[in-house]
mmCIF file of C-alpha atoms and ligand atoms in Angstrom:
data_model
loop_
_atom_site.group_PDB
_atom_site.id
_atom_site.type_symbol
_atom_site.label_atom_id
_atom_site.label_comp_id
_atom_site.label_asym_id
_atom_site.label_seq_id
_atom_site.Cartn_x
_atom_site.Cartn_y
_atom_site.Cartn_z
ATOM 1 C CA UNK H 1 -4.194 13.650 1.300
ATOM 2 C CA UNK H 2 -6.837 12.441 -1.048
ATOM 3 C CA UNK H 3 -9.984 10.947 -1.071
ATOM 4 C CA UNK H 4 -10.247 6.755 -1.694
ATOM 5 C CA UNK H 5 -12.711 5.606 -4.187
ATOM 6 C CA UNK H 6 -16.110 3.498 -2.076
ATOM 7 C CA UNK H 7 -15.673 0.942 -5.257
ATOM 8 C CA UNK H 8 -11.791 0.525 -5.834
ATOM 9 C CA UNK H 9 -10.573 2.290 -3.231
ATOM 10 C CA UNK H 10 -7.908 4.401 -5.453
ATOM 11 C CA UNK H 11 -6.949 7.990 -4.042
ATOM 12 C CA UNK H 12 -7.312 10.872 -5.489
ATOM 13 C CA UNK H 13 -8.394 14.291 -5.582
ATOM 14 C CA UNK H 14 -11.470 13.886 -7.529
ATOM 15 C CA UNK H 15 -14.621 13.667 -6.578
ATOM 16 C CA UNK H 16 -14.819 10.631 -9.088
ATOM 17 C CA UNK H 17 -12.580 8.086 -9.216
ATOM 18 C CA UNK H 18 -10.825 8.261 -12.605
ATOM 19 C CA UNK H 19 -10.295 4.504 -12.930
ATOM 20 C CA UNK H 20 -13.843 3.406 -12.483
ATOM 21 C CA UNK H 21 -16.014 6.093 -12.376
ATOM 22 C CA UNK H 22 -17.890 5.615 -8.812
ATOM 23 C CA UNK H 23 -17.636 8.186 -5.939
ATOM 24 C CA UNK H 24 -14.710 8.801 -3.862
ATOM 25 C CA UNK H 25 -14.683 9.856 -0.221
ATOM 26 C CA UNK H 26 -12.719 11.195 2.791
ATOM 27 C CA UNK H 27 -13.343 8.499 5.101
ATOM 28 C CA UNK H 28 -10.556 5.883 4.643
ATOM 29 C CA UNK H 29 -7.957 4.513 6.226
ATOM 30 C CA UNK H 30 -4.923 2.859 5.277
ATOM 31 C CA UNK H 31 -2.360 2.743 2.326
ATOM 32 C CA UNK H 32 -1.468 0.824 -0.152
ATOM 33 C CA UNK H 33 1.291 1.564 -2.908
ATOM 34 C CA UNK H 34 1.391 -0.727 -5.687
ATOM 35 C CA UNK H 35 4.547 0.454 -7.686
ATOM 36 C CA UNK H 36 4.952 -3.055 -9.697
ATOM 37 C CA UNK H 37 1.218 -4.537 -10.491
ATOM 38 C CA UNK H 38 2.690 -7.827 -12.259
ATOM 39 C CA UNK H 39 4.995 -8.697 -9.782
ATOM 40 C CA UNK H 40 3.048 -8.184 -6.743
ATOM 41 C CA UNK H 41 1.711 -11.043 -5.046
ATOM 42 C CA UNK H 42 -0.526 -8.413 -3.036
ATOM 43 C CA UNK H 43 -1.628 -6.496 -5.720
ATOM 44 C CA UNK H 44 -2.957 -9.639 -6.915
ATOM 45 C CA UNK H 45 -4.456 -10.762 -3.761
ATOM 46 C CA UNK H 46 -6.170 -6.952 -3.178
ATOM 47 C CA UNK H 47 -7.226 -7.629 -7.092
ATOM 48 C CA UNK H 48 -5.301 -4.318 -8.424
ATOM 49 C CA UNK H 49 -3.919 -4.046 -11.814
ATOM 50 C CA UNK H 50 -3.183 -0.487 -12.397
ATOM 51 C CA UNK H 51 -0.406 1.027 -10.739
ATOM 52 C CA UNK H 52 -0.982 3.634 -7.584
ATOM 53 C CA UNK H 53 -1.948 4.355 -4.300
ATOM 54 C CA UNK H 54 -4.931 2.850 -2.615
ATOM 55 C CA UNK H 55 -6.567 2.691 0.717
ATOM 56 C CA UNK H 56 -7.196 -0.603 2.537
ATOM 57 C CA UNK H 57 -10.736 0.028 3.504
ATOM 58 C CA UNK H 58 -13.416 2.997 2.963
ATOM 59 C CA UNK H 59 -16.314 4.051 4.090
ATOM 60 C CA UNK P 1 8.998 -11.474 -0.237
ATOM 61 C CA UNK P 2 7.222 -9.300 2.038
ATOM 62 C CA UNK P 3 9.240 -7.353 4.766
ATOM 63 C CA UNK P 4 8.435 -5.378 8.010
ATOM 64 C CA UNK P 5 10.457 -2.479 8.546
ATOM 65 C CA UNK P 6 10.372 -0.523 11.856
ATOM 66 C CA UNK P 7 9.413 3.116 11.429
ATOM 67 C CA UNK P 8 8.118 6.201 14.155
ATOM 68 C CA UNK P 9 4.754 5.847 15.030
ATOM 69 C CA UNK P 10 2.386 8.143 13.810
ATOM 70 C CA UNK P 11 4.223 8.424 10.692
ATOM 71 C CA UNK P 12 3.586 5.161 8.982
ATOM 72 C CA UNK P 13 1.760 6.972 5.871
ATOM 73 C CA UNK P 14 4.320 9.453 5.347
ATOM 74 C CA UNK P 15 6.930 7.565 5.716
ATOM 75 C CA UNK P 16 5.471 4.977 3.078
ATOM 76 C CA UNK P 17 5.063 8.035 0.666
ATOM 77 C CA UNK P 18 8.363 9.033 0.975
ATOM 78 C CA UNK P 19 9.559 5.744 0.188
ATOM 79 C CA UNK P 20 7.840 5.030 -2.859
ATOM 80 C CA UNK P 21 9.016 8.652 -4.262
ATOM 81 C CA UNK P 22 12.365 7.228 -3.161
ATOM 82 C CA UNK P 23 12.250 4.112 -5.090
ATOM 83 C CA UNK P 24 10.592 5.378 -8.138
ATOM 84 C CA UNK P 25 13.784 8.605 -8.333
ATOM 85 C CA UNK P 26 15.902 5.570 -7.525
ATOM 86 C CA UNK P 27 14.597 3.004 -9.793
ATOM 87 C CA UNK P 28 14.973 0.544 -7.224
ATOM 88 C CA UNK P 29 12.708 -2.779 -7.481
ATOM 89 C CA UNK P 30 10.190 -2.440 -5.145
ATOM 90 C CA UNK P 31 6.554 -4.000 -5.629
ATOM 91 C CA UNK P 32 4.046 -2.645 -2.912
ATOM 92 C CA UNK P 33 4.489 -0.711 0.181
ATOM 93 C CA UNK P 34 1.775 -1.113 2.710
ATOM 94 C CA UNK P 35 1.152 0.661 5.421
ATOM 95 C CA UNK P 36 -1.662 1.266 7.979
ATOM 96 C CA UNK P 37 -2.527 3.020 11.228
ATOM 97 C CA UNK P 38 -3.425 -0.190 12.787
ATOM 98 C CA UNK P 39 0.101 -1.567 12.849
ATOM 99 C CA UNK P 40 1.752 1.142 14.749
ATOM 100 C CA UNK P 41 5.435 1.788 14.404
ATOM 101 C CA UNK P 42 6.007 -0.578 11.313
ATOM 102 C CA UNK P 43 5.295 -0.686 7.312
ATOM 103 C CA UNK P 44 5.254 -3.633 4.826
ATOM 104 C CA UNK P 45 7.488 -3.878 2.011
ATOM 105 C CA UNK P 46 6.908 -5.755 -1.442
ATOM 106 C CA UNK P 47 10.201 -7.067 -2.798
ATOM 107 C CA UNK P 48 12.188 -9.584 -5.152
ATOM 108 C CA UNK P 49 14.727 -9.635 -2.488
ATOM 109 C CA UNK P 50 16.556 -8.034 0.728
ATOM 110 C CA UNK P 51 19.091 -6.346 -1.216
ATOM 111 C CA UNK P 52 16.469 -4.098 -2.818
ATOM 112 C CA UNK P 53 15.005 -3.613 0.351
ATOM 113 C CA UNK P 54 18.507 -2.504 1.822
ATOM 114 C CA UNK P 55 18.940 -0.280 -1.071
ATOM 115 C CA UNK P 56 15.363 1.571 -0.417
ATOM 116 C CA UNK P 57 16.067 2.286 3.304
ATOM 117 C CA UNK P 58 19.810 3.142 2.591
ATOM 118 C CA UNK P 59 20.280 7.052 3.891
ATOM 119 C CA UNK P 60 17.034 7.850 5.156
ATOM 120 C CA UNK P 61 16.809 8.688 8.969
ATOM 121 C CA UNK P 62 12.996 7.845 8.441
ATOM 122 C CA UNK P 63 13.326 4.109 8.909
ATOM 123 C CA UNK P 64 14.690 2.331 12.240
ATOM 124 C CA UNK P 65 15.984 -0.842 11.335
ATOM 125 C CA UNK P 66 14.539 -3.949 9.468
ATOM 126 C CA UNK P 67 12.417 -6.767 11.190
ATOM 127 C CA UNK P 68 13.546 -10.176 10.857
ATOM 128 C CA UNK P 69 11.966 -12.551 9.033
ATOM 129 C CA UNK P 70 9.186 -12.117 6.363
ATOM 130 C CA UNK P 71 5.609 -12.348 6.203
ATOM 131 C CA UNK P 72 2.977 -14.467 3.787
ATOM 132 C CA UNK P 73 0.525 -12.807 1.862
ATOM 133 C CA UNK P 74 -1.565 -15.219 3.457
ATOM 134 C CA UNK P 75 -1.101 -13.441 6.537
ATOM 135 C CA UNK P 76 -2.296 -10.141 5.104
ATOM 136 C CA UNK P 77 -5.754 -10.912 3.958
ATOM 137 C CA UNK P 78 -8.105 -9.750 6.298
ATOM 138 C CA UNK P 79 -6.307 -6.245 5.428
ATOM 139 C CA UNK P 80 -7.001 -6.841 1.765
ATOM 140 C CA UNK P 81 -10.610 -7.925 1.742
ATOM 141 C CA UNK P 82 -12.707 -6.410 -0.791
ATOM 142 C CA UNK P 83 -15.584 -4.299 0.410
ATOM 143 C CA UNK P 84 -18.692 -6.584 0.479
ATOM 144 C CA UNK P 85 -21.414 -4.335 0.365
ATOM 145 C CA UNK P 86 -20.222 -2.821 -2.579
ATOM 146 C CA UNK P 87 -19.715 -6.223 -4.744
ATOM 147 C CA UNK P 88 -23.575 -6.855 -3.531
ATOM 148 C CA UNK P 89 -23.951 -3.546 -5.345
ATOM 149 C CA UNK P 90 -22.231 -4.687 -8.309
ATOM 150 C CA UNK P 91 -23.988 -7.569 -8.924
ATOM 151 C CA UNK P 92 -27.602 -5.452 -8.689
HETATM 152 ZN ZN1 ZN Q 1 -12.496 3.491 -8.498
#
């Protein structure tokens, strides 16, 4: 699946991320699904506000 | 509450994929799922309460069984540390 964006590490198909803008790549590991923003306690703590899947880190 | 559920190794991703499909078709409250190669066999779950989390792993042969015991989100940090070179970046 997917690439993560190298800024805020969002996955998805695009070459740029379509939150932020930056540049995405293929080299990441890890997953994060953040399915409730305002009631996660590690959304917060990973700084995420919008709703989706992320990767944990990204190179 | 965060909660460690016991899945097959290997399959950690897909197995936390399936799951959120599951609890979005389901509308069952679930906050996060988390789930990385370098804890083998297991995923993290995000939610208000064990009965939610019973309810997301109800008929699905994916999941083994449910760990005892929760973890802090305290305890996850050094997973959820922001990339440093890129806030350097940011602030140039
Ligand atoms: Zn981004």
């Amino acid at each position: 699946m997917k690439k993560s964006c190298i800024r805020c590490k969002y996955l998805t198909d695009d070459e740029k991320c379509p939150i932020c803008g930056f540049e995405t790549s293929d080299n990441w590991r890890g997953l994060l699904i953040i399915l409730d923003p305002k009631e996660s306690e590690i959304a917060k703590k990973a700084r995420i506000d919008i709703k989706g899947k992320y990767s944990l880190s990204v190179k | 509450m965060i909660y460690a559920i016991r899945t097959t190794t290997g399959q950690e991703l897909n197995v936390a994929e399936f799951l959120a499909a599951k609890a979005e078709k389901e509308d069952i409250e679930i906050y996060s799922i988390l789930a990385t190669e370098d804890l083998k066999g297991y995923i993290l779950v995000e939610a208000p309460n064990m009965g939610a989390l019973e309810d997301l792993i109800r008929k699905t042969f994916k999941v083994k069984g449910i760990v005892q015991g929760e973890t802090s989100v305290d305890e996850l940090e050094h997973l959820l540390t922001p990339t440093k070179i890129i806030e350097t970046i940011d602030k140039g």
